[in-house]
Amino acid sequence: MSNESAETREPEPRNPRYFTKEDEGVQVVYNLRDPAPYAELGYEEIDEAAYLASLPDPFAPALPTDPEGD
């Protein structure tokens, strides 16, 4: 029997993987061992940098501003 309890063990790494499909959002999957089912469903795996670059700018205005000079 181990002396480690569930509270003292280090958490396992989450290892997120990102999958996207045209006209759909991104699915983040953790601890995936076999990406074949996603490929069979037409998903493409992208890296984290590409996923983060695809997110909208949180500092951009939600609505376009009126052009000045009218």
GROMACS .gro file of N, CA, C and O in nm:
model
  280
    1MET      N    1   0.085  -0.118   0.000
    1MET     CA    2   0.000   0.000   0.000
    1MET      C    3   0.089   0.123   0.000
    1MET      O    4   0.190   0.129   0.069
    2SER      N    5   0.053   0.222  -0.073
    2SER     CA    6   0.132   0.343  -0.087
    2SER      C    7   0.107   0.439   0.029
    2SER      O    8  -0.003   0.446   0.083
    3ASN      N    9   0.211   0.513   0.066
    3ASN     CA   10   0.196   0.613   0.170
    3ASN      C   11   0.142   0.745   0.116
    3ASN      O   12   0.108   0.834   0.192
    4GLU      N   13   0.135   0.757  -0.014
    4GLU     CA   14   0.085   0.880  -0.074
    4GLU      C   15  -0.067   0.880  -0.077
    4GLU      O   16  -0.130   0.782  -0.113
    5SER      N   17  -0.125   0.988  -0.038
    5SER     CA   18  -0.270   1.001  -0.050
    5SER      C   19  -0.300   1.077  -0.178
    5SER      O   20  -0.212   1.130  -0.244
    6ALA      N   21  -0.425   1.086  -0.212
    6ALA     CA   22  -0.464   1.157  -0.333
    6ALA      C   23  -0.428   1.305  -0.324
    6ALA      O   24  -0.406   1.371  -0.424
    7GLU      N   25  -0.419   1.357  -0.203
    7GLU     CA   26  -0.390   1.499  -0.185
    7GLU      C   27  -0.241   1.530  -0.199
    7GLU      O   28  -0.205   1.641  -0.230
    8THR      N   29  -0.154   1.433  -0.175
    8THR     CA   30  -0.010   1.460  -0.179
    8THR      C   31   0.053   1.427  -0.313
    8THR      O   32   0.163   1.469  -0.340
    9ARG      N   33  -0.016   1.352  -0.398
    9ARG     CA   34   0.038   1.320  -0.530
    9ARG      C   35   0.035   1.441  -0.621
    9ARG      O   36  -0.058   1.521  -0.616
   10GLU      N   37   0.137   1.452  -0.705
   10GLU     CA   38   0.138   1.560  -0.802
   10GLU      C   39   0.037   1.530  -0.912
   10GLU      O   40   0.022   1.415  -0.953
   11PRO      N   41  -0.033   1.632  -0.960
   11PRO     CA   42  -0.130   1.606  -1.067
   11PRO      C   43  -0.058   1.567  -1.195
   11PRO      O   44   0.054   1.610  -1.221
   12GLU      N   45  -0.123   1.482  -1.273
   12GLU     CA   46  -0.067   1.441  -1.400
   12GLU      C   47  -0.072   1.558  -1.497
   12GLU      O   48  -0.162   1.642  -1.489
   13PRO      N   49   0.022   1.566  -1.590
   13PRO     CA   50   0.017   1.674  -1.689
   13PRO      C   51  -0.109   1.660  -1.774
   13PRO      O   52  -0.154   1.549  -1.805
   14ARG      N   53  -0.166   1.774  -1.812
   14ARG     CA   54  -0.294   1.772  -1.883
   14ARG      C   55  -0.277   1.752  -2.033
   14ARG      O   56  -0.365   1.700  -2.098
   15ASN      N   57  -0.166   1.795  -2.091
   15ASN     CA   58  -0.137   1.773  -2.233
   15ASN      C   59  -0.253   1.805  -2.326
   15ASN      O   60  -0.308   1.717  -2.391
   16PRO      N   61  -0.293   1.932  -2.336
   16PRO     CA   62  -0.404   1.963  -2.425
   16PRO      C   63  -0.365   1.951  -2.572
   16PRO      O   64  -0.252   1.978  -2.610
   17ARG      N   65  -0.460   1.904  -2.651
   17ARG     CA   66  -0.443   1.899  -2.797
   17ARG      C   67  -0.565   1.968  -2.856
   17ARG      O   68  -0.676   1.957  -2.805
   18TYR      N   69  -0.544   2.038  -2.967
   18TYR     CA   70  -0.646   2.124  -3.024
   18TYR      C   71  -0.688   2.071  -3.161
   18TYR      O   72  -0.604   2.044  -3.246
   19PHE      N   73  -0.819   2.057  -3.180
   19PHE     CA   74  -0.873   2.007  -3.306
   19PHE      C   75  -0.977   2.106  -3.357
   19PHE      O   76  -1.057   2.157  -3.281
   20THR      N   77  -0.973   2.131  -3.487
   20THR     CA   78  -1.069   2.223  -3.547
   20THR      C   79  -1.123   2.164  -3.675
   20THR      O   80  -1.062   2.076  -3.737
   21LYS      N   81  -1.239   2.213  -3.712
   21LYS     CA   82  -1.306   2.170  -3.833
   21LYS      C   83  -1.362   2.295  -3.898
   21LYS      O   84  -1.406   2.386  -3.828
   22GLU      N   85  -1.362   2.303  -4.029
   22GLU     CA   86  -1.410   2.422  -4.098
   22GLU      C   87  -1.552   2.456  -4.054
   22GLU      O   88  -1.637   2.367  -4.041
   23ASP      N   89  -1.575   2.584  -4.029
   23ASP     CA   90  -1.704   2.637  -3.984
   23ASP      C   91  -1.744   2.587  -3.846
   23ASP      O   92  -1.863   2.590  -3.810
   24GLU      N   93  -1.650   2.541  -3.768
   24GLU     CA   94  -1.677   2.500  -3.630
   24GLU      C   95  -1.571   2.560  -3.539
   24GLU      O   96  -1.468   2.609  -3.585
   25GLY      N   97  -1.595   2.555  -3.412
   25GLY     CA   98  -1.499   2.604  -3.315
   25GLY      C   99  -1.385   2.504  -3.295
   25GLY      O  100  -1.369   2.409  -3.371
   26VAL      N  101  -1.310   2.528  -3.192
   26VAL     CA  102  -1.197   2.441  -3.158
   26VAL      C  103  -1.236   2.353  -3.041
   26VAL      O  104  -1.299   2.398  -2.946
   27GLN      N  105  -1.199   2.228  -3.050
   27GLN     CA  106  -1.218   2.136  -2.938
   27GLN      C  107  -1.083   2.112  -2.873
   27GLN      O  108  -0.986   2.079  -2.942
   28VAL      N  109  -1.078   2.130  -2.743
   28VAL     CA  110  -0.956   2.105  -2.666
   28VAL      C  111  -0.975   1.971  -2.597
   28VAL      O  112  -1.072   1.950  -2.524
   29VAL      N  113  -0.882   1.879  -2.622
   29VAL     CA  114  -0.892   1.744  -2.567
   29VAL      C  115  -0.768   1.719  -2.482
   29VAL      O  116  -0.656   1.744  -2.526
   30TYR      N  117  -0.789   1.669  -2.362
   30TYR     CA  118  -0.678   1.643  -2.270
   30TYR      C  119  -0.650   1.493  -2.263
   30TYR      O  120  -0.741   1.411  -2.268
   31ASN      N  121  -0.522   1.461  -2.252
   31ASN     CA  122  -0.475   1.323  -2.233
   31ASN      C  123  -0.523   1.229  -2.343
   31ASN      O  124  -0.559   1.114  -2.317
   32LEU      N  125  -0.522   1.276  -2.466
   32LEU     CA  126  -0.564   1.195  -2.579
   32LEU      C  127  -0.449   1.104  -2.622
   32LEU      O  128  -0.338   1.150  -2.644
   33ARG      N  129  -0.477   0.977  -2.634
   33ARG     CA  130  -0.373   0.883  -2.675
   33ARG      C  131  -0.376   0.856  -2.825
   33ARG      O  132  -0.274   0.830  -2.885
   34ASP      N  133  -0.496   0.859  -2.885
   34ASP     CA  134  -0.508   0.826  -3.026
   34ASP      C  135  -0.596   0.931  -3.095
   34ASP      O  136  -0.717   0.934  -3.074
   35PRO      N  137  -0.535   1.015  -3.180
   35PRO     CA  138  -0.615   1.118  -3.248
   35PRO      C  139  -0.690   1.067  -3.371
   35PRO      O  140  -0.760   1.143  -3.437
   36ALA      N  141  -0.680   0.939  -3.404
   36ALA     CA  142  -0.742   0.884  -3.525
   36ALA      C  143  -0.892   0.911  -3.533
   36ALA      O  144  -0.942   0.946  -3.640
   37PRO      N  145  -0.969   0.895  -3.425
   37PRO     CA  146  -1.114   0.922  -3.437
   37PRO      C  147  -1.144   1.066  -3.479
   37PRO      O  148  -1.238   1.090  -3.553
   38TYR      N  149  -1.065   1.161  -3.433
   38TYR     CA  150  -1.087   1.300  -3.474
   38TYR      C  151  -1.056   1.318  -3.622
   38TYR      O  152  -1.128   1.389  -3.692
   39ALA      N  153  -0.950   1.257  -3.669
   39ALA     CA  154  -0.916   1.266  -3.811
   39ALA      C  155  -1.026   1.202  -3.896
   39ALA      O  156  -1.063   1.255  -4.002
   40GLU      N  157  -1.081   1.090  -3.851
   40GLU     CA  158  -1.187   1.023  -3.924
   40GLU      C  159  -1.313   1.110  -3.933
   40GLU      O  160  -1.389   1.099  -4.028
   41LEU      N  161  -1.334   1.196  -3.834
   41LEU     CA  162  -1.450   1.285  -3.834
   41LEU      C  163  -1.423   1.416  -3.907
   41LEU      O  164  -1.508   1.504  -3.911
   42GLY      N  165  -1.304   1.430  -3.964
   42GLY     CA  166  -1.273   1.548  -4.043
   42GLY      C  167  -1.208   1.661  -3.967
   42GLY      O  168  -1.197   1.772  -4.019
   43TYR      N  169  -1.163   1.636  -3.845
   43TYR     CA  170  -1.096   1.739  -3.767
   43TYR      C  171  -0.948   1.746  -3.803
   43TYR      O  172  -0.887   1.645  -3.837
   44GLU      N  173  -0.893   1.865  -3.794
   44GLU     CA  174  -0.751   1.887  -3.818
   44GLU      C  175  -0.688   1.930  -3.687
   44GLU      O  176  -0.740   2.018  -3.618
   45GLU      N  177  -0.576   1.869  -3.652
   45GLU     CA  178  -0.508   1.907  -3.529
   45GLU      C  179  -0.425   2.032  -3.555
   45GLU      O  180  -0.356   2.044  -3.656
   46ILE      N  181  -0.437   2.129  -3.464
   46ILE     CA  182  -0.358   2.252  -3.473
   46ILE      C  183  -0.279   2.266  -3.344
   46ILE      O  184  -0.314   2.207  -3.241
   47ASP      N  185  -0.171   2.344  -3.349
   47ASP     CA  186  -0.092   2.362  -3.228
   47ASP      C  187  -0.151   2.475  -3.144
   47ASP      O  188  -0.240   2.549  -3.187
   48GLU      N  189  -0.104   2.486  -3.022
   48GLU     CA  190  -0.159   2.583  -2.928
   48GLU      C  191  -0.141   2.727  -2.977
   48GLU      O  192  -0.230   2.810  -2.962
   49ALA      N  193  -0.028   2.756  -3.041
   49ALA     CA  194  -0.004   2.891  -3.090
   49ALA      C  195  -0.107   2.930  -3.197
   49ALA      O  196  -0.158   3.042  -3.198
   50ALA      N  197  -0.139   2.838  -3.287
   50ALA     CA  198  -0.240   2.865  -3.389
   50ALA      C  199  -0.377   2.884  -3.327
   50ALA      O  200  -0.455   2.969  -3.370
   51TYR      N  201  -0.408   2.806  -3.226
   51TYR     CA  202  -0.535   2.821  -3.156
   51TYR      C  203  -0.545   2.958  -3.090
   51TYR      O  204  -0.645   3.029  -3.106
   52LEU      N  205  -0.440   2.997  -3.018
   52LEU     CA  206  -0.442   3.127  -2.950
   52LEU      C  207  -0.449   3.242  -3.050
   52LEU      O  208  -0.515   3.343  -3.025
   53ALA      N  209  -0.384   3.228  -3.165
   53ALA     CA  210  -0.387   3.333  -3.267
   53ALA      C  211  -0.526   3.345  -3.330
   53ALA      O  212  -0.561   3.452  -3.381
   54SER      N  213  -0.605   3.240  -3.326
   54SER     CA  214  -0.737   3.244  -3.387
   54SER      C  215  -0.842   3.309  -3.296
   54SER      O  216  -0.952   3.339  -3.342
   55LEU      N  217  -0.809   3.330  -3.171
   55LEU     CA  218  -0.905   3.391  -3.079
   55LEU      C  219  -0.919   3.540  -3.110
   55LEU      O  220  -0.824   3.606  -3.151
   56PRO      N  221  -1.039   3.597  -3.090
   56PRO     CA  222  -1.056   3.739  -3.114
   56PRO      C  223  -0.978   3.823  -3.012
   56PRO      O  224  -0.952   3.778  -2.900
   57ASP      N  225  -0.943   3.944  -3.052
   57ASP     CA  226  -0.871   4.036  -2.964
   57ASP      C  227  -0.965   4.083  -2.853
   57ASP      O  228  -1.068   4.145  -2.882
   58PRO      N  229  -0.934   4.054  -2.727
   58PRO     CA  230  -1.025   4.094  -2.618
   58PRO      C  231  -1.031   4.245  -2.599
   58PRO      O  232  -1.122   4.295  -2.533
   59PHE      N  233  -0.935   4.320  -2.654
   59PHE     CA  234  -0.933   4.464  -2.637
   59PHE      C  235  -0.996   4.537  -2.755
   59PHE      O  236  -1.007   4.659  -2.753
   60ALA      N  237  -1.036   4.466  -2.858
   60ALA     CA  238  -1.099   4.528  -2.974
   60ALA      C  239  -1.243   4.568  -2.936
   60ALA      O  240  -1.308   4.499  -2.859
   61PRO      N  241  -1.293   4.677  -2.992
   61PRO     CA  242  -1.432   4.716  -2.962
   61PRO      C  243  -1.529   4.611  -3.016
   61PRO      O  244  -1.507   4.553  -3.122
   62ALA      N  245  -1.637   4.592  -2.942
   62ALA     CA  246  -1.735   4.493  -2.984
   62ALA      C  247  -1.811   4.537  -3.108
   62ALA      O  248  -1.849   4.455  -3.191
   63LEU      N  249  -1.833   4.666  -3.121
   63LEU     CA  250  -1.903   4.720  -3.237
   63LEU      C  251  -1.810   4.816  -3.311
   63LEU      O  252  -1.729   4.884  -3.250
   64PRO      N  253  -1.826   4.825  -3.443
   64PRO     CA  254  -1.741   4.920  -3.516
   64PRO      C  255  -1.775   5.063  -3.474
   64PRO      O  256  -1.889   5.095  -3.444
   65THR      N  257  -1.675   5.146  -3.472
   65THR     CA  258  -1.697   5.285  -3.435
   65THR      C  259  -1.742   5.364  -3.557
   65THR      O  260  -1.713   5.329  -3.671
   66ASP      N  261  -1.816   5.473  -3.534
   66ASP     CA  262  -1.860   5.559  -3.643
   66ASP      C  263  -1.742   5.635  -3.700
   66ASP      O  264  -1.656   5.683  -3.626
   67PRO      N  265  -1.737   5.649  -3.832
   67PRO     CA  266  -1.628   5.728  -3.889
   67PRO      C  267  -1.647   5.876  -3.852
   67PRO      O  268  -1.759   5.926  -3.848
   68GLU      N  269  -1.539   5.939  -3.819
   68GLU     CA  270  -1.545   6.079  -3.781
   68GLU      C  271  -1.554   6.166  -3.905
   68GLU      O  272  -1.505   6.130  -4.011
   69GLY      N  273  -1.613   6.285  -3.891
   69GLY     CA  274  -1.620   6.380  -4.001
   69GLY      C  275  -1.754   6.383  -4.068
   69GLY      O  276  -1.773   6.453  -4.166
   70ASP      N  277  -1.853   6.305  -4.022
   70ASP     CA  278  -1.986   6.312  -4.081
   70ASP      C  279  -2.063   6.429  -4.031
   70ASP      O  280  -2.067   6.470  -3.926
   0.00000   0.00000   0.00000
